[in-house]
PDB file of C-alpha atoms and ligand atoms in Angstrom:
ATOM      1  CA  MET A1236      -0.020   0.046  -0.083  1.00  0.00           C
ATOM      2  CA  LEU A1237       1.301   3.407  -0.828  1.00  0.00           C
ATOM      3  CA  ASN A1238       1.596   5.737   2.117  1.00  0.00           C
ATOM      4  CA  PHE A1239       1.153   9.526   1.746  1.00  0.00           C
ATOM      5  CA  VAL A1240       4.880  10.206   1.461  1.00  0.00           C
ATOM      6  CA  ASN A1241       5.457   7.872  -1.436  1.00  0.00           C
ATOM      7  CA  PHE A1242       2.346   9.147  -3.170  1.00  0.00           C
ATOM      8  CA  SER A1243       3.384  12.523  -2.751  1.00  0.00           C
ATOM      9  CA  LEU A1244       6.749  11.958  -4.215  1.00  0.00           C
ATOM     10  CA  ILE A1245       5.321  10.011  -7.155  1.00  0.00           C
ATOM     11  CA  PHE A1246       2.960  12.960  -7.809  1.00  0.00           C
ATOM     12  CA  LEU A1247       5.613  15.473  -7.752  1.00  0.00           C
ATOM     13  CA  HIS A1248       7.876  13.356  -9.988  1.00  0.00           C
ATOM     14  CA  ILE A1249       5.234  13.182 -12.545  1.00  0.00           C
ATOM     15  CA  LEU A1250       4.464  16.676 -12.236  1.00  0.00           C
ATOM     16  CA  ILE A1251       8.107  17.634 -12.763  1.00  0.00           C
ATOM     17  CA  ILE A1252       8.532  15.305 -15.774  1.00  0.00           C
ATOM     18  CA  PHE A1253       5.278  16.553 -17.231  1.00  0.00           C
ATOM     19  CA  THR A1254       6.013  20.277 -16.756  1.00  0.00           C
ATOM     20  CA  SER A1255       9.562  19.925 -18.041  1.00  0.00           C
ATOM     21  CA  ASP A1256       8.249  18.211 -21.063  1.00  0.00           C
ATOM     22  CA  VAL A1257       5.986  21.096 -21.836  1.00  0.00           C
ATOM     23  CA  ALA A1258       8.731  23.618 -21.278  1.00  0.00           C
ATOM     24  CA  SER A1259      11.160  21.887 -23.463  1.00  0.00           C
ATOM     25  CA  ALA A1260       8.568  21.372 -26.234  1.00  0.00           C
ATOM     26  CA  GLU A1261       8.077  25.164 -26.212  1.00  0.00           C
ATOM     27  CA  ASN A1262      11.836  25.858 -26.229  1.00  0.00           C
ATOM     28  CA  GLU A1263      12.166  23.505 -29.092  1.00  0.00           C
ATOM     29  CA  ASN A1264       9.475  25.244 -30.922  1.00  0.00           C
ATOM     30  CA  LYS A1265      11.327  28.496 -30.557  1.00  0.00           C
ATOM     31  CA  ASN A1266      14.985  27.457 -31.198  1.00  0.00           C
ATOM     32  CA  ASN A1267      14.776  24.429 -33.446  1.00  0.00           C
ATOM     33  CA  ARG A1268      14.182  26.145 -36.755  1.00  0.00           C
ATOM     34  CA  TYR A1269      17.189  24.318 -38.671  1.00  0.00           C
ATOM     35  CA  PRO A1270      18.341  25.146 -41.172  1.00  0.00           C
ATOM     36  CA  PHE A1271      16.931  28.630 -40.660  1.00  0.00           C
ATOM     37  CA  ILE A1272      19.122  31.027 -38.644  1.00  0.00           C
ATOM     38  CA  GLN A1273      18.346  34.264 -36.974  1.00  0.00           C
ATOM     39  CA  ILE A1274      19.359  37.449 -38.894  1.00  0.00           C
ATOM     40  CA  GLY A1275      18.152  40.423 -37.172  1.00  0.00           C
ATOM     41  CA  SER A1276      14.532  39.665 -35.953  1.00  0.00           C
ATOM     42  CA  LYS A1277      13.641  37.026 -38.630  1.00  0.00           C
ATOM     43  CA  TYR A1278      14.896  33.549 -39.447  1.00  0.00           C
ATOM     44  CA  TYR A1279      16.422  32.934 -42.784  1.00  0.00           C
ATOM     45  CA  PHE A1280      17.925  30.164 -44.791  1.00  0.00           C
ATOM     46  CA  ILE A1281      20.355  30.808 -47.575  1.00  0.00           C
ATOM     47  CA  ASN A1282      21.942  27.715 -49.264  1.00  0.00           C
ATOM     48  CA  ALA A1283      25.150  29.084 -50.632  1.00  0.00           C
ATOM     49  CA  THR A1284      25.713  26.088 -52.809  1.00  0.00           C
ATOM     50  CA  LEU A1285      22.617  26.548 -54.973  1.00  0.00           C
ATOM     51  CA  LYS A1286      21.539  29.073 -57.671  1.00  0.00           C
ATOM     52  CA  MET A1287      18.361  28.780 -59.342  1.00  0.00           C
ATOM     53  CA  ASN A1288      15.893  30.830 -61.315  1.00  0.00           C
ATOM     54  CA  TRP A1289      13.132  32.919 -59.280  1.00  0.00           C
ATOM     55  CA  PHE A1290      10.552  30.316 -59.738  1.00  0.00           C
ATOM     56  CA  ALA A1291      12.621  27.502 -58.643  1.00  0.00           C
ATOM     57  CA  ALA A1292      13.585  29.627 -55.602  1.00  0.00           C
ATOM     58  CA  THR A1293      10.093  30.203 -54.451  1.00  0.00           C
ATOM     59  CA  GLU A1294       9.744  26.370 -54.655  1.00  0.00           C
ATOM     60  CA  TYR A1295      13.072  25.645 -52.808  1.00  0.00           C
ATOM     61  CA  CYS A1296      11.871  27.920 -49.971  1.00  0.00           C
ATOM     62  CA  ARG A1297       8.522  26.258 -49.788  1.00  0.00           C
ATOM     63  CA  SER A1298      10.199  22.791 -49.734  1.00  0.00           C
ATOM     64  CA  TYR A1299      11.728  23.832 -46.411  1.00  0.00           C
ATOM     65  CA  GLY A1300       8.401  25.151 -45.044  1.00  0.00           C
ATOM     66  CA  GLY A1301       9.366  28.719 -45.746  1.00  0.00           C
ATOM     67  CA  ASP A1302       9.061  31.429 -48.356  1.00  0.00           C
ATOM     68  CA  LEU A1303      11.242  33.757 -50.241  1.00  0.00           C
ATOM     69  CA  ALA A1304      12.183  36.479 -47.918  1.00  0.00           C
ATOM     70  CA  HIS A1305       9.614  39.152 -47.467  1.00  0.00           C
ATOM     71  CA  ILE A1306      11.222  42.462 -46.194  1.00  0.00           C
ATOM     72  CA  GLU A1307       8.906  44.426 -44.181  1.00  0.00           C
ATOM     73  CA  SER A1308      11.102  47.148 -42.720  1.00  0.00           C
ATOM     74  CA  PRO A1309      14.450  49.055 -42.993  1.00  0.00           C
ATOM     75  CA  GLU A1310      15.652  47.228 -39.934  1.00  0.00           C
ATOM     76  CA  GLU A1311      15.129  43.876 -41.535  1.00  0.00           C
ATOM     77  CA  PHE A1312      16.834  45.189 -44.626  1.00  0.00           C
ATOM     78  CA  GLN A1313      19.773  46.486 -42.696  1.00  0.00           C
ATOM     79  CA  ALA A1314      20.137  43.175 -40.807  1.00  0.00           C
ATOM     80  CA  LEU A1315      20.588  41.411 -44.150  1.00  0.00           C
ATOM     81  CA  GLU A1316      22.858  44.021 -45.439  1.00  0.00           C
ATOM     82  CA  LYS A1317      25.234  43.584 -42.361  1.00  0.00           C
ATOM     83  CA  TYR A1318      24.981  39.872 -42.962  1.00  0.00           C
ATOM     84  CA  PHE A1319      26.108  40.071 -46.499  1.00  0.00           C
ATOM     85  CA  LEU A1320      28.766  42.892 -45.830  1.00  0.00           C
ATOM     86  CA  ASP A1321      30.342  40.427 -43.379  1.00  0.00           C
ATOM     87  CA  ARG A1322      30.132  37.300 -45.582  1.00  0.00           C
ATOM     88  CA  ASP A1323      29.180  37.682 -49.151  1.00  0.00           C
ATOM     89  CA  LYS A1324      29.514  40.956 -51.101  1.00  0.00           C
ATOM     90  CA  GLU A1325      29.564  39.185 -54.589  1.00  0.00           C
ATOM     91  CA  SER A1326      26.380  37.238 -54.828  1.00  0.00           C
ATOM     92  CA  TYR A1327      22.822  38.050 -55.989  1.00  0.00           C
ATOM     93  CA  PHE A1328      20.042  36.742 -54.161  1.00  0.00           C
ATOM     94  CA  TRP A1329      16.125  36.291 -54.907  1.00  0.00           C
ATOM     95  CA  ILE A1330      13.636  37.784 -52.601  1.00  0.00           C
ATOM     96  CA  ASP A1331       9.754  37.564 -52.899  1.00  0.00           C
ATOM     97  CA  GLY A1332       9.024  40.708 -54.908  1.00  0.00           C
ATOM     98  CA  ASN A1333       7.932  40.414 -58.473  1.00  0.00           C
ATOM     99  CA  ASP A1334       5.787  42.377 -61.184  1.00  0.00           C
ATOM    100  CA  LEU A1335       4.712  39.155 -63.037  1.00  0.00           C
ATOM    101  CA  ALA A1336       1.053  39.756 -62.767  1.00  0.00           C
ATOM    102  CA  SER A1337       0.978  43.482 -63.679  1.00  0.00           C
ATOM    103  CA  GLU A1338       4.016  45.262 -65.126  1.00  0.00           C
ATOM    104  CA  GLY A1339       5.269  47.822 -62.680  1.00  0.00           C
ATOM    105  CA  LYS A1340       3.268  46.678 -59.668  1.00  0.00           C
ATOM    106  CA  PHE A1341       5.624  44.989 -57.397  1.00  0.00           C
ATOM    107  CA  MET A1342       3.865  42.391 -55.368  1.00  0.00           C
ATOM    108  CA  SER A1343       5.039  40.027 -52.608  1.00  0.00           C
ATOM    109  CA  HIS A1344       4.726  36.424 -53.525  1.00  0.00           C
ATOM    110  CA  THR A1345       4.807  35.538 -49.912  1.00  0.00           C
ATOM    111  CA  THR A1346       1.731  37.712 -48.887  1.00  0.00           C
ATOM    112  CA  GLY A1347      -0.028  38.363 -52.155  1.00  0.00           C
ATOM    113  CA  ARG A1348       0.046  42.113 -51.345  1.00  0.00           C
ATOM    114  CA  PRO A1349       2.204  45.083 -52.507  1.00  0.00           C
ATOM    115  CA  LEU A1350       5.741  45.063 -51.216  1.00  0.00           C
ATOM    116  CA  ILE A1351       5.712  47.064 -47.907  1.00  0.00           C
ATOM    117  CA  TYR A1352       9.381  48.091 -47.999  1.00  0.00           C
ATOM    118  CA  THR A1353      11.708  48.754 -51.095  1.00  0.00           C
ATOM    119  CA  LYS A1354      15.156  50.184 -51.420  1.00  0.00           C
ATOM    120  CA  TRP A1355      15.853  50.195 -55.195  1.00  0.00           C
ATOM    121  CA  TYR A1356      19.282  50.717 -56.756  1.00  0.00           C
ATOM    122  CA  ASN A1357      19.467  53.888 -58.702  1.00  0.00           C
ATOM    123  CA  GLY A1358      17.274  54.048 -61.773  1.00  0.00           C
ATOM    124  CA  ASN A1359      15.512  50.937 -60.995  1.00  0.00           C
ATOM    125  CA  PRO A1360      13.050  49.233 -61.254  1.00  0.00           C
ATOM    126  CA  ASP A1361      13.748  49.699 -64.975  1.00  0.00           C
ATOM    127  CA  ASN A1362      12.263  46.565 -66.458  1.00  0.00           C
ATOM    128  CA  PHE A1363      15.298  46.397 -68.682  1.00  0.00           C
ATOM    129  CA  ASN A1364      14.568  43.646 -71.310  1.00  0.00           C
ATOM    130  CA  ASN A1365      11.664  42.474 -69.285  1.00  0.00           C
ATOM    131  CA  GLU A1366      12.677  42.271 -65.592  1.00  0.00           C
ATOM    132  CA  ASP A1367      10.012  40.956 -63.345  1.00  0.00           C
ATOM    133  CA  CYS A1368      11.590  39.459 -60.326  1.00  0.00           C
ATOM    134  CA  VAL A1369      13.484  41.247 -57.482  1.00  0.00           C
ATOM    135  CA  GLU A1370      16.884  40.455 -56.280  1.00  0.00           C
ATOM    136  CA  VAL A1371      19.191  42.006 -53.886  1.00  0.00           C
ATOM    137  CA  THR A1372      23.034  42.396 -54.058  1.00  0.00           C
ATOM    138  CA  VAL A1373      25.676  44.449 -52.287  1.00  0.00           C
ATOM    139  CA  TYR A1374      26.636  47.252 -54.673  1.00  0.00           C
ATOM    140  CA  HIS A1375      30.032  48.910 -54.707  1.00  0.00           C
ATOM    141  CA  GLN A1376      31.085  46.607 -51.651  1.00  0.00           C
ATOM    142  CA  LYS A1377      29.108  49.065 -49.680  1.00  0.00           C
ATOM    143  CA  ALA A1378      25.418  48.580 -49.297  1.00  0.00           C
ATOM    144  CA  LEU A1379      22.580  46.377 -50.251  1.00  0.00           C
ATOM    145  CA  TYR A1380      19.960  47.458 -52.786  1.00  0.00           C
ATOM    146  CA  MET A1381      16.986  45.879 -54.679  1.00  0.00           C
ATOM    147  CA  ASN A1382      17.014  45.466 -58.367  1.00  0.00           C
ATOM    148  CA  ASP A1383      14.440  44.006 -60.815  1.00  0.00           C
ATOM    149  CA  ASN A1384      16.135  41.444 -63.043  1.00  0.00           C
ATOM    150  CA  GLN A1385      15.072  38.600 -65.366  1.00  0.00           C
ATOM    151  CA  CYS A1386      13.395  35.808 -63.473  1.00  0.00           C
ATOM    152  CA  GLU A1387      15.236  33.109 -65.493  1.00  0.00           C
ATOM    153  CA  ARG A1388      18.654  34.246 -64.047  1.00  0.00           C
ATOM    154  CA  GLU A1389      20.272  32.012 -61.634  1.00  0.00           C
ATOM    155  CA  ARG A1390      20.622  33.381 -58.042  1.00  0.00           C
ATOM    156  CA  GLN A1391      20.749  32.136 -54.519  1.00  0.00           C
ATOM    157  CA  ALA A1392      17.406  32.124 -52.591  1.00  0.00           C
ATOM    158  CA  ILE A1393      16.949  33.927 -49.392  1.00  0.00           C
ATOM    159  CA  CYS A1394      14.373  31.844 -47.675  1.00  0.00           C
ATOM    160  CA  GLN A1395      12.329  33.139 -44.679  1.00  0.00           C
ATOM    161  CA  TYR A1396      10.993  30.987 -41.819  1.00  0.00           C
ATOM    162  CA  ARG A1397       7.143  30.861 -42.033  1.00  0.00           C
ATOM    163  CA  GLU A1398       5.881  31.846 -38.499  1.00  0.00           C
ATOM    164  CA  PRO A1399       2.544  30.091 -37.770  1.00  0.00           C
ATOM    165  CA  THR A1400      -0.305  32.408 -38.391  1.00  0.00           C
ATOM    166  CA  MET A1401      -2.609  33.455 -35.639  1.00  0.00           C
ATOM    167  CA  HIS A1402      -5.336  31.132 -37.195  1.00  0.00           C
ATOM    168  CA  GLU A1403      -2.975  28.092 -37.323  1.00  0.00           C
ATOM    169  CA  SER A1404      -1.486  28.655 -33.876  1.00  0.00           C
ATOM    170  CA  VAL A1405      -4.929  29.000 -32.228  1.00  0.00           C
ATOM    171  CA  LYS A1406      -6.076  25.776 -34.001  1.00  0.00           C
ATOM    172  CA  PHE A1407      -2.968  24.052 -32.728  1.00  0.00           C
ATOM    173  CA  ALA A1408      -2.597  25.457 -29.321  1.00  0.00           C
ATOM    174  CA  VAL A1409      -6.185  24.976 -27.981  1.00  0.00           C
ATOM    175  CA  PRO A1410      -6.429  21.163 -28.044  1.00  0.00           C
ATOM    176  CA  LEU A1411      -2.824  20.943 -26.557  1.00  0.00           C
ATOM    177  CA  ASN A1412      -3.657  23.280 -23.649  1.00  0.00           C
ATOM    178  CA  GLN A1413      -6.903  21.560 -22.832  1.00  0.00           C
ATOM    179  CA  ASN A1414      -5.192  18.315 -22.873  1.00  0.00           C
ATOM    180  CA  GLU A1415      -2.512  19.734 -20.543  1.00  0.00           C
ATOM    181  CA  ASN A1416      -5.112  21.127 -18.257  1.00  0.00           C
ATOM    182  CA  CYS A1417      -6.930  17.922 -18.195  1.00  0.00           C
ATOM    183  CA  MET A1418      -4.080  15.765 -17.314  1.00  0.00           C
ATOM    184  CA  LEU A1419      -2.974  18.195 -14.606  1.00  0.00           C
ATOM    185  CA  ARG A1420      -6.608  18.083 -13.145  1.00  0.00           C
ATOM    186  CA  ILE A1421      -6.747  14.375 -13.146  1.00  0.00           C
ATOM    187  CA  LEU A1422      -3.302  14.112 -11.259  1.00  0.00           C
ATOM    188  CA  ALA A1423      -4.424  16.773  -8.734  1.00  0.00           C
ATOM    189  CA  GLU A1424      -7.792  15.043  -8.185  1.00  0.00           C
ATOM    190  CA  ALA A1425      -6.041  11.664  -7.770  1.00  0.00           C
ATOM    191  CA  PHE A1426      -3.607  13.453  -5.326  1.00  0.00           C
ATOM    192  CA  ALA A1427      -6.474  15.044  -3.241  1.00  0.00           C
ATOM    193  CA  GLN A1428      -8.436  11.809  -3.107  1.00  0.00           C
ATOM    194  CA  ALA A1429      -5.454   9.958  -1.873  1.00  0.00           C
ATOM    195  CA  ALA A1430      -4.784  12.590   0.725  1.00  0.00           C
ATOM    196  CA  ASP A1431      -8.401  12.363   1.901  1.00  0.00           C
ATOM    197  CA  ASN A1432      -8.437   8.712   2.155  1.00  0.00           C
ATOM    198  CA  CYS A1433      -5.206   8.881   4.074  1.00  0.00           C
ATOM    199  CA  ASN A1434      -6.075  10.704   7.155  1.00  0.00           C
ATOM    200  CA  SER A1435      -5.131   7.774   9.292  1.00  0.00           C
ATOM    201  CA  CYS A1436      -1.623   7.685   7.959  1.00  0.00           C
ATOM    202  CA  THR A1437      -0.609  11.113   9.039  1.00  0.00           C
ATOM    203  CA  GLN A1438       1.620   9.514  11.579  1.00  0.00           C
ATOM    204  CA  HIS A1439       3.565   7.750   8.988  1.00  0.00           C
ATOM    205  CA  THR A1440       4.381  10.840   6.823  1.00  0.00           C
ATOM    206  CA  LEU A1441       6.855  11.875   9.401  1.00  0.00           C
ATOM    207  CA  GLN A1442       8.619   8.612   9.431  1.00  0.00           C
ATOM    208  CA  PRO A1443      11.289   7.375   7.133  1.00  0.00           C
ATOM    209  CA  THR A1444      10.068   4.752   4.736  1.00  0.00           C
ATOM    210  CA  SER A1445      13.105   2.478   4.765  1.00  0.00           C
TER     211      SER A1445
HETATM  212  C1  NAG B2706      22.244  22.979 -49.774  1.00  0.00           C
HETATM  213  O1  NAG B2706      22.088  22.335 -51.105  1.00  0.00           O
HETATM  214  C2  NAG B2706      22.909  21.172 -51.276  1.00  0.00           C
HETATM  215  C3  NAG B2706      22.947  20.954 -52.813  1.00  0.00           C
HETATM  216  O2  NAG B2706      21.740  20.450 -53.231  1.00  0.00           O
HETATM  217  C4  NAG B2706      22.482  20.086 -50.378  1.00  0.00           C
HETATM  218  O3  NAG B2706      23.257  19.047 -50.584  1.00  0.00           O
HETATM  219  C5  NAG B2706      22.413  20.629 -48.962  1.00  0.00           C
HETATM  220  O4  NAG B2706      21.752  19.507 -48.096  1.00  0.00           O
HETATM  221  C6  NAG B2706      21.575  21.783 -48.835  1.00  0.00           C
HETATM  222  N1  NAG B2706      21.706  22.329 -47.453  1.00  0.00           N
HETATM  223  C7  NAG B2706      20.762  22.228 -46.599  1.00  0.00           C
HETATM  224  C8  NAG B2706      20.973  22.764 -45.118  1.00  0.00           C
HETATM  225  O5  NAG B2706      19.712  21.725 -46.819  1.00  0.00           O
HETATM  226 CA1   CA B2707       8.821  44.255 -64.783  1.00  0.00          CA
HETATM  227 CA1   CA B2708      16.578  46.225 -63.387  1.00  0.00          CA
END
């Protein structure tokens, strides 16, 4: 028969295992985004060994559960600029902008909406020989700019980690939380019941069990 001390220890043990599982699952969720790495406030994946046309680049990013990079602010652009100034001033990289649907209207393939932030290189976008896809590169070893270029050109892809949308995270989180609460309640109820049934063994709790 379990005495009160044993039961308490088992209960605590289960509780510790259970809560640490929940905590580490949350940590994993935040940190384990391989192969995406944090650059500024976002997570990106750039496979330096691969060059591809813009269409292949969108598919490549999607195959990793991401999208071509969607730059939303000067801060995000500056973070990428610093990254490339430190590492790769030579290469060209596809991002999500394009005016494929309507010439001159640059849209984000990631959001389906007009580009929020642009920093065009002098004289661009110029649609020179029909350029419909947006690349970034470091110009004159100094600063990162955007340029419209021909979508068939081979460039590296800047893929961006796709954060779960509010809709997806609610769908995902609610059953999980109910489940967690439910398990904790069952454990707590079992514990309370055992404590109730155990009024007579209060004496034992103060004694070593072995
Ligand atoms: C990058 O591309 C190469 C060539 O396809 C591939 O072997 C490698 O696994 C890729 N890197 C990652 C992190 O997926
Ligand atoms: Ca164009
Ligand atoms: Ca151009």
